[in-house]
Backbone as JSON Lines, residues from 0, in Angstrom:
{"i":0,"aa":"E","n":[108.49,84.24,107.03],"ca":[109.38,84.51,107.93],"c":[109.33,84.21,109.34]}
{"i":1,"aa":"S","n":[109.3,83.05,110.01],"ca":[109.34,82.85,111.72],"c":[110.62,82.88,112.1]}
{"i":2,"aa":"Y","n":[110.35,83.82,113.44],"ca":[111.46,83.87,114.27],"c":[110.67,83.54,115.82]}
{"i":3,"aa":"F","n":[111.7,82.5,116.26],"ca":[111.25,82.51,117.72],"c":[112.12,82.86,118.69]}
{"i":4,"aa":"Y","n":[111.9,83.53,119.82],"ca":[112.66,84.06,120.94],"c":[112.03,83.67,122.36]}
{"i":5,"aa":"E","n":[112.64,83.82,123.0],"ca":[112.53,83.61,124.83],"c":[112.66,84.48,125.52]}
{"i":6,"aa":"F","n":[111.4,84.7,126.01],"ca":[111.19,86.13,126.47],"c":[110.44,85.8,128.03]}
{"i":7,"aa":"P","n":[111.81,86.34,128.82],"ca":[112.03,86.04,130.17],"c":[111.15,86.57,131.56]}
{"i":8,"aa":"H","n":[109.78,87.53,130.52],"ca":[109.26,87.91,131.58],"c":[107.61,87.27,131.27]}
{"i":9,"aa":"S","n":[106.66,88.3,132.11],"ca":[105.5,87.34,131.52],"c":[104.57,88.25,130.53]}
{"i":10,"aa":"S","n":[103.49,87.56,129.92],"ca":[102.83,87.48,129.1],"c":[102.47,89.36,129.17]}
{"i":11,"aa":"N","n":[101.66,89.2,130.3],"ca":[101.19,90.74,130.48],"c":[102.28,91.78,130.23]}
{"i":12,"aa":"H","n":[103.5,91.42,130.4],"ca":[105.03,92.81,130.67],"c":[105.04,92.92,129.09]}
{"i":13,"aa":"F","n":[104.48,91.6,128.79],"ca":[104.93,91.85,126.69],"c":[103.8,92.45,126.02]}
{"i":14,"aa":"L","n":[102.53,91.82,126.59],"ca":[101.65,92.94,125.84],"c":[101.55,94.37,126.46]}
{"i":15,"aa":"Q","n":[101.83,94.81,127.24],"ca":[101.55,95.8,127.61],"c":[102.46,96.76,127.08]}
{"i":16,"aa":"T","n":[104.08,96.11,127.13],"ca":[105.35,97.24,126.88],"c":[106.36,96.67,125.35]}
{"i":17,"aa":"V","n":[106.38,95.58,124.87],"ca":[107.16,95.35,123.4],"c":[106.13,95.21,122.84]}
{"i":18,"aa":"L","n":[105.27,94.72,122.43],"ca":[103.92,94.4,121.46],"c":[103.73,95.88,120.85]}
{"i":19,"aa":"P","n":[103.14,96.68,121.82],"ca":[103.22,97.84,120.85],"c":[104.04,98.71,120.55]}
{"i":20,"aa":"N","n":[105.58,99.04,120.92],"ca":[106.28,99.09,120.07],"c":[106.64,98.59,118.51]}
{"i":21,"aa":"L","n":[106.59,97.0,118.52],"ca":[106.9,96.09,117.88],"c":[105.63,96.44,116.6]}
{"i":22,"aa":"K","n":[104.58,96.7,116.57],"ca":[103.54,97.07,115.75],"c":[103.55,98.39,115.06]}
{"i":23,"aa":"H","n":[103.73,99.1,116.11],"ca":[103.82,100.88,115.61],"c":[105.14,100.91,115.09]}
{"i":24,"aa":"S","n":[106.33,100.55,114.96],"ca":[107.84,100.04,114.63],"c":[107.41,99.8,113.14]}
{"i":25,"aa":"L","n":[107.04,97.87,113.16],"ca":[106.35,97.33,111.89],"c":[105.33,98.28,110.99]}
{"i":26,"aa":"S","n":[104.93,99.25,111.39],"ca":[103.59,100.11,110.81],"c":[104.7,101.25,109.88]}
{"i":27,"aa":"L","n":[105.59,101.63,110.58],"ca":[106.44,102.67,109.86],"c":[107.46,102.3,108.83]}
{"i":28,"aa":"T","n":[108.08,100.92,109.47],"ca":[108.56,100.43,108.46],"c":[108.23,99.81,107.2]}
{"i":29,"aa":"L","n":[106.95,99.46,107.34],"ca":[106.75,99.15,105.78],"c":[106.13,100.55,105.18]}
{"i":30,"aa":"Q","n":[106.48,101.88,105.28],"ca":[105.91,102.86,104.5],"c":[106.5,103.16,103.49]}
{"i":31,"aa":"H","n":[107.6,102.63,104.19],"ca":[109.38,102.4,102.89],"c":[109.07,101.33,102.27]}
{"i":32,"aa":"F","n":[108.4,100.66,103.26],"ca":[108.52,98.72,102.02],"c":[107.27,98.83,101.89]}
{"i":33,"aa":"F","n":[106.29,99.18,101.06],"ca":[105.11,98.9,100.8],"c":[105.11,98.17,100.03]}
{"i":34,"aa":"P","n":[105.65,97.95,99.07],"ca":[105.35,96.21,98.19],"c":[105.48,95.15,98.79]}
{"i":35,"aa":"F","n":[106.09,95.07,99.94],"ca":[105.62,93.69,100.8],"c":[104.65,93.51,101.0]}
{"i":36,"aa":"T","n":[103.53,94.26,101.33],"ca":[102.52,94.26,101.64],"c":[101.66,94.11,100.1]}
{"i":37,"aa":"G","n":[102.06,93.83,99.37],"ca":[101.52,93.72,98.15],"c":[101.56,92.42,97.35]}
{"i":38,"aa":"N","n":[100.67,92.25,96.44],"ca":[100.61,90.97,95.47],"c":[101.32,90.69,94.11]}
{"i":39,"aa":"L","n":[102.05,89.85,93.68],"ca":[102.72,90.03,92.34],"c":[101.83,89.01,91.12]}
{"i":40,"aa":"V","n":[101.2,89.86,90.38],"ca":[99.82,89.64,89.31],"c":[100.65,89.06,88.65]}
{"i":41,"aa":"F","n":[100.2,87.85,87.79],"ca":[100.74,87.63,86.93],"c":[98.97,87.49,86.06]}
{"i":42,"aa":"P","n":[98.82,88.2,85.25],"ca":[97.72,88.22,83.98],"c":[98.24,87.22,83.14]}
{"i":43,"aa":"P","n":[96.89,87.11,81.95],"ca":[97.21,86.18,81.01],"c":[98.35,86.99,80.19]}
{"i":44,"aa":"K","n":[98.49,86.56,79.3],"ca":[99.87,86.57,78.22],"c":[98.92,87.13,76.92]}
{"i":45,"aa":"P","n":[99.58,88.11,76.6],"ca":[100.83,88.81,76.67],"c":[100.72,89.9,77.4]}
{"i":46,"aa":"Q","n":[100.04,90.02,78.52],"ca":[100.31,91.39,79.69],"c":[101.47,90.43,80.53]}
{"i":47,"aa":"F","n":[102.45,91.62,80.79],"ca":[103.26,91.37,82.02],"c":[102.84,91.58,83.1]}
{"i":48,"aa":"P","n":[103.72,90.59,83.91],"ca":[103.28,90.43,85.44],"c":[103.63,92.01,86.11]}
{"i":49,"aa":"Y","n":[103.05,92.09,87.21],"ca":[103.13,93.32,88.0],"c":[102.79,93.42,89.26]}
{"i":50,"aa":"I","n":[103.65,94.04,90.0],"ca":[103.39,94.59,91.93],"c":[102.12,95.09,91.96]}
{"i":51,"aa":"H","n":[101.0,94.75,92.61],"ca":[99.56,95.1,92.92],"c":[99.73,95.59,94.49]}
{"i":52,"aa":"Y","n":[99.8,97.11,94.84],"ca":[99.19,96.78,96.33],"c":[98.71,98.04,96.45]}
{"i":53,"aa":"T","n":[97.65,98.72,97.27],"ca":[96.81,99.84,98.11],"c":[97.34,99.68,99.31]}
{"i":54,"aa":"H","n":[96.45,100.8,99.63],"ca":[96.97,101.15,101.25],"c":[96.2,100.06,102.0]}
{"i":55,"aa":"E","n":[95.6,99.67,101.52],"ca":[94.36,98.34,102.52],"c":[95.14,97.04,102.59]}
{"i":56,"aa":"N","n":[95.78,96.94,101.62],"ca":[97.41,95.91,101.99],"c":[97.81,96.18,103.58]}
{"i":57,"aa":"S","n":[98.06,94.26,103.91],"ca":[98.74,94.21,104.77],"c":[99.37,93.17,104.85]}
{"i":58,"aa":"I","n":[100.24,92.71,105.73],"ca":[100.55,91.39,105.98],"c":[100.58,91.1,107.35]}
{"i":59,"aa":"S","n":[100.78,89.71,107.6],"ca":[100.27,89.49,109.06],"c":[101.49,89.22,109.65]}
{"i":60,"aa":"F","n":[101.24,89.46,111.22],"ca":[102.23,89.39,111.78],"c":[101.52,88.87,112.85]}
{"i":61,"aa":"T","n":[101.92,87.33,113.27],"ca":[101.63,86.66,114.82],"c":[102.55,86.68,115.68]}
{"i":62,"aa":"I","n":[101.95,86.5,117.09],"ca":[102.41,86.53,118.18],"c":[102.17,85.03,118.86]}
{"i":63,"aa":"A","n":[103.02,84.56,119.17],"ca":[101.99,82.99,119.51],"c":[102.89,82.62,120.83]}
{"i":64,"aa":"E","n":[102.23,82.06,122.06],"ca":[102.84,82.02,123.42],"c":[103.28,80.09,123.26]}
{"i":65,"aa":"S","n":[103.86,79.52,123.81],"ca":[104.15,78.07,123.78],"c":[105.48,77.69,124.91]}
{"i":66,"aa":"T","n":[105.03,76.78,125.48],"ca":[106.13,76.0,126.51],"c":[106.57,75.12,125.58]}
{"i":67,"aa":"A","n":[105.9,74.55,124.7],"ca":[106.21,73.32,123.69],"c":[107.46,74.18,122.74]}
{"i":68,"aa":"E","n":[108.25,73.26,122.42],"ca":[109.05,72.95,120.95],"c":[108.55,72.76,119.81]}
{"i":69,"aa":"F","n":[107.85,73.77,118.87],"ca":[107.0,73.45,117.7],"c":[107.65,73.9,115.95]}
{"i":70,"aa":"P","n":[107.64,73.68,115.27],"ca":[107.89,74.41,114.02],"c":[106.39,75.04,113.51]}
{"i":71,"aa":"L","n":[106.58,76.73,113.03],"ca":[105.75,77.09,112.71],"c":[105.5,77.08,111.12]}
{"i":72,"aa":"L","n":[104.64,76.37,110.54],"ca":[104.46,76.46,109.38],"c":[103.87,77.29,108.58]}
{"i":73,"aa":"I","n":[103.9,78.07,107.78],"ca":[102.83,78.98,106.66],"c":[103.12,78.54,105.45]}
{"i":74,"aa":"A","n":[102.15,78.55,104.95],"ca":[102.31,78.69,103.45],"c":[101.59,79.81,102.76]}
{"i":75,"aa":"N","n":[102.3,80.14,101.91],"ca":[101.97,81.66,100.98],"c":[101.75,80.44,99.44]}
{"i":76,"aa":"T","n":[100.53,80.41,99.4],"ca":[99.9,79.89,97.87],"c":[99.93,81.03,97.09]}
{"i":77,"aa":"A","n":[99.58,80.41,95.94],"ca":[98.98,81.29,95.01],"c":[97.4,81.3,94.79]}
{"i":78,"aa":"T","n":[97.02,82.25,94.61],"ca":[95.41,82.76,93.99],"c":[95.37,82.14,92.86]}
{"i":79,"aa":"D","n":[94.15,81.89,92.3],"ca":[94.02,81.84,91.07],"c":[92.62,82.15,90.7]}
{"i":80,"aa":"K","n":[93.04,83.41,89.75],"ca":[91.48,84.15,89.26],"c":[90.96,83.56,88.47]}
{"i":81,"aa":"E","n":[89.31,84.02,88.05],"ca":[88.22,83.33,87.12],"c":[89.01,83.6,85.59]}
{"i":82,"aa":"D","n":[90.13,84.77,85.31],"ca":[90.07,85.11,84.3],"c":[91.54,84.85,83.76]}
{"i":83,"aa":"G","n":[91.94,83.51,84.37],"ca":[93.4,83.35,84.37],"c":[94.35,84.14,84.64]}
{"i":84,"aa":"T","n":[94.62,84.97,86.0],"ca":[95.27,85.59,86.51],"c":[95.52,84.89,87.42]}
{"i":85,"aa":"W","n":[96.85,84.73,88.02],"ca":[97.61,84.72,88.96],"c":[97.94,85.64,90.37]}
{"i":86,"aa":"L","n":[97.58,85.54,91.71],"ca":[98.56,85.93,92.35],"c":[99.26,85.73,93.64]}
{"i":87,"aa":"F","n":[100.42,85.77,93.74],"ca":[101.14,85.66,94.52],"c":[101.91,86.6,95.56]}
{"i":88,"aa":"P","n":[101.63,86.22,97.01],"ca":[102.15,86.85,97.82],"c":[103.73,87.36,97.9]}
{"i":89,"aa":"L","n":[104.0,88.32,97.88],"ca":[105.17,88.67,97.7],"c":[106.11,88.21,98.73]}
{"i":90,"aa":"I","n":[107.36,87.61,97.99],"ca":[108.36,87.39,99.13],"c":[109.99,87.7,98.28]}
{"i":91,"aa":"A","n":[110.44,88.39,99.91],"ca":[111.86,89.22,99.22],"c":[112.72,87.96,99.08]}
{"i":92,"aa":"D","n":[113.79,88.79,98.57],"ca":[115.1,87.95,98.59],"c":[115.66,88.72,99.64]}
{"i":93,"aa":"G","n":[117.01,87.45,99.61],"ca":[117.85,87.98,101.19],"c":[118.25,89.03,101.28]}
{"i":94,"aa":"R","n":[118.7,89.84,100.46],"ca":[119.52,91.35,100.21],"c":[118.21,92.28,100.86]}
{"i":95,"aa":"A","n":[116.98,92.11,100.1],"ca":[115.5,93.25,100.52],"c":[115.39,92.55,101.94]}
{"i":96,"aa":"F","n":[115.19,91.26,102.07],"ca":[115.02,91.06,103.55],"c":[115.64,91.37,104.68]}
{"i":97,"aa":"Y","n":[117.1,91.41,104.74],"ca":[117.93,92.0,105.42],"c":[117.84,93.43,105.75]}
{"i":98,"aa":"R","n":[117.55,94.17,104.52],"ca":[117.65,95.34,104.44],"c":[115.87,95.9,105.3]}
{"i":99,"aa":"F","n":[115.28,95.0,105.06],"ca":[113.62,95.59,105.8],"c":[113.93,95.23,107.25]}
{"i":100,"aa":"M","n":[114.29,94.1,107.84],"ca":[114.82,93.43,109.09],"c":[115.63,94.68,109.75]}
{"i":101,"aa":"K","n":[116.91,94.86,109.18],"ca":[117.99,96.38,109.61],"c":[117.0,97.29,109.85]}
{"i":102,"aa":"F","n":[115.96,97.65,108.79],"ca":[115.13,99.07,108.75],"c":[114.46,98.98,110.36]}
{"i":103,"aa":"W","n":[113.55,98.07,110.38],"ca":[112.91,97.71,111.35],"c":[113.57,97.63,112.88]}
{"i":104,"aa":"T","n":[114.62,97.21,112.64],"ca":[115.45,96.65,114.02],"c":[115.42,99.06,114.74]}
{"i":105,"aa":"S","n":[116.01,99.37,113.4],"ca":[116.39,100.81,113.48],"c":[114.94,101.45,114.22]}
{"i":106,"aa":"Y","n":[114.37,101.28,113.73],"ca":[112.88,101.74,114.45],"c":[112.41,101.2,115.94]}
{"i":107,"aa":"V","n":[112.64,99.77,115.84],"ca":[111.92,99.78,117.67],"c":[113.19,100.29,118.26]}
{"i":108,"aa":"T","n":[114.74,100.29,118.07],"ca":[115.34,100.92,119.0],"c":[115.87,102.07,118.99]}
{"i":109,"aa":"K","n":[115.81,103.02,118.15],"ca":[115.67,104.65,118.14],"c":[114.73,105.38,117.61]}
{"i":110,"aa":"T","n":[114.64,106.48,117.57],"ca":[114.03,107.56,117.47],"c":[113.66,107.33,115.79]}
{"i":111,"aa":"K","n":[112.74,108.04,115.58],"ca":[112.09,108.16,113.84],"c":[113.38,109.21,113.68]}
{"i":112,"aa":"C","n":[113.88,109.92,114.16],"ca":[114.61,111.22,113.55],"c":[115.76,110.27,113.09]}
{"i":113,"aa":"D","n":[116.58,109.6,113.95],"ca":[117.46,108.94,114.33],"c":[117.84,107.81,112.94]}
{"i":114,"aa":"V","n":[116.31,107.32,112.48],"ca":[116.29,106.09,111.28],"c":[116.2,107.07,110.13]}
{"i":115,"aa":"A","n":[115.68,107.97,109.92],"ca":[115.49,109.14,108.96],"c":[117.23,109.39,108.62]}
{"i":116,"aa":"S","n":[117.99,109.51,109.35],"ca":[119.41,110.29,109.03],"c":[120.13,109.25,108.88]}
{"i":117,"aa":"S","n":[119.8,107.96,109.77],"ca":[121.18,107.11,109.71],"c":[120.64,105.77,108.41]}
{"i":118,"aa":"S","n":[119.75,105.88,108.32],"ca":[119.34,104.65,107.37],"c":[118.72,104.67,105.97]}
{"i":119,"aa":"Q","n":[119.45,105.69,105.61],"ca":[118.88,106.04,103.65],"c":[119.58,104.98,103.09]}
{"i":120,"aa":"A","n":[120.81,104.34,103.26],"ca":[121.56,102.98,102.67],"c":[120.66,101.62,102.59]}
{"i":121,"aa":"L","n":[119.68,101.74,103.74],"ca":[119.01,100.48,103.99],"c":[117.61,100.68,102.82]}
{"i":122,"aa":"L","n":[117.31,101.72,102.83],"ca":[115.7,102.07,101.41],"c":[115.6,101.08,100.63]}
{"i":123,"aa":"P","n":[114.79,100.59,99.73],"ca":[114.79,99.73,98.76],"c":[114.39,100.68,97.24]}
{"i":124,"aa":"L","n":[115.05,100.31,96.6],"ca":[115.16,100.92,95.03],"c":[113.46,100.37,94.47]}
{"i":125,"aa":"L","n":[112.67,101.01,94.42],"ca":[111.7,100.99,93.98],"c":[111.1,101.74,92.21]}
{"i":126,"aa":"N","n":[111.72,102.34,92.48],"ca":[111.88,102.93,90.56],"c":[112.12,101.9,89.5]}
{"i":127,"aa":"R","n":[111.17,101.44,89.16],"ca":[111.77,100.3,87.92],"c":[112.14,101.03,86.51]}
{"i":128,"aa":"D","n":[112.1,102.26,86.69],"ca":[111.91,103.24,85.51],"c":[113.46,103.62,85.59]}
{"i":129,"aa":"I","n":[114.31,103.53,86.34],"ca":[115.66,103.55,85.75],"c":[116.48,102.83,85.03]}
{"i":130,"aa":"I","n":[115.24,101.55,84.64],"ca":[116.34,100.39,84.18],"c":[116.0,100.82,82.62]}
{"i":131,"aa":"E","n":[116.69,100.83,81.85],"ca":[116.98,100.95,80.38],"c":[117.16,99.55,79.93]}
{"i":132,"aa":"D","n":[116.1,99.59,78.7],"ca":[115.93,98.13,77.79],"c":[116.07,98.64,76.53]}
{"i":133,"aa":"P","n":[116.69,99.21,76.1],"ca":[116.87,99.85,74.27],"c":[116.81,98.49,73.34]}
{"i":134,"aa":"K","n":[117.13,97.4,73.74],"ca":[117.22,96.64,72.73],"c":[115.66,95.38,72.71]}
{"i":135,"aa":"G","n":[115.05,96.19,73.96],"ca":[113.02,95.18,73.95],"c":[113.85,93.78,74.72]}
{"i":136,"aa":"L","n":[114.52,93.58,75.73],"ca":[114.67,92.44,75.7],"c":[113.85,91.93,76.85]}
{"i":137,"aa":"K","n":[113.09,93.05,77.63],"ca":[112.15,92.36,78.49],"c":[110.85,91.25,77.67]}
{"i":138,"aa":"L","n":[110.7,92.25,76.49],"ca":[109.46,91.54,75.88],"c":[110.02,90.04,75.2]}
{"i":139,"aa":"I","n":[111.36,90.22,74.56],"ca":[111.85,88.81,74.04],"c":[111.87,88.09,75.35]}
{"i":140,"aa":"L","n":[112.29,88.23,76.52],"ca":[112.77,86.95,77.4],"c":[111.02,86.88,77.95]}
{"i":141,"aa":"W","n":[110.13,87.42,77.76],"ca":[108.74,87.43,78.18],"c":[107.83,86.48,77.53]}
{"i":142,"aa":"K","n":[108.66,86.24,75.96],"ca":[107.95,85.87,75.11],"c":[108.31,84.39,75.42]}
{"i":143,"aa":"E","n":[109.41,83.94,75.54],"ca":[110.09,83.01,75.98],"c":[109.53,82.11,77.09]}
C-alpha cells in the first residue's frame, strides 16, 4: 500500500518528531499482526500452503520526500525456490488491512494502555485450528 500526505513543516521536523512515533507505533502494531511480516509458502504438492514467519521477518516502511507529483509503484513478486516451492509476500484483504491501519492509528494517537483496552475487536483471529473440517473438504479442494 502507498499513502501520500502533504506535510506542511520542514523535513527536519518530520524526522525528529513524527518519524520516531510512526516507527515505534508500527513496531507495536506488528506484534499483534505478525503474519503480515511473513510469506505464504506453496511447497510442492501434495503438501498444503502455509504462512511462515520468524522474529527476523520485517516489512518495508519507506518515507520519501518530493515536490513533484508521481506514482509510487511497488511490485510484490513471488520467489521460486529450487525445490519447486513458491514464496509470496502476504497481502491483506480489505478487512484485515483496515483493522491493521485502525490499530496502528490507535498506537499513534493514544497510549499503549488505551490501545489494549479499546482495540480488542480490531485484533486479528490467527488460530485456524478452531475451523472444523469434519468432511475433509480442505483436502478435496486442494486436490482439485
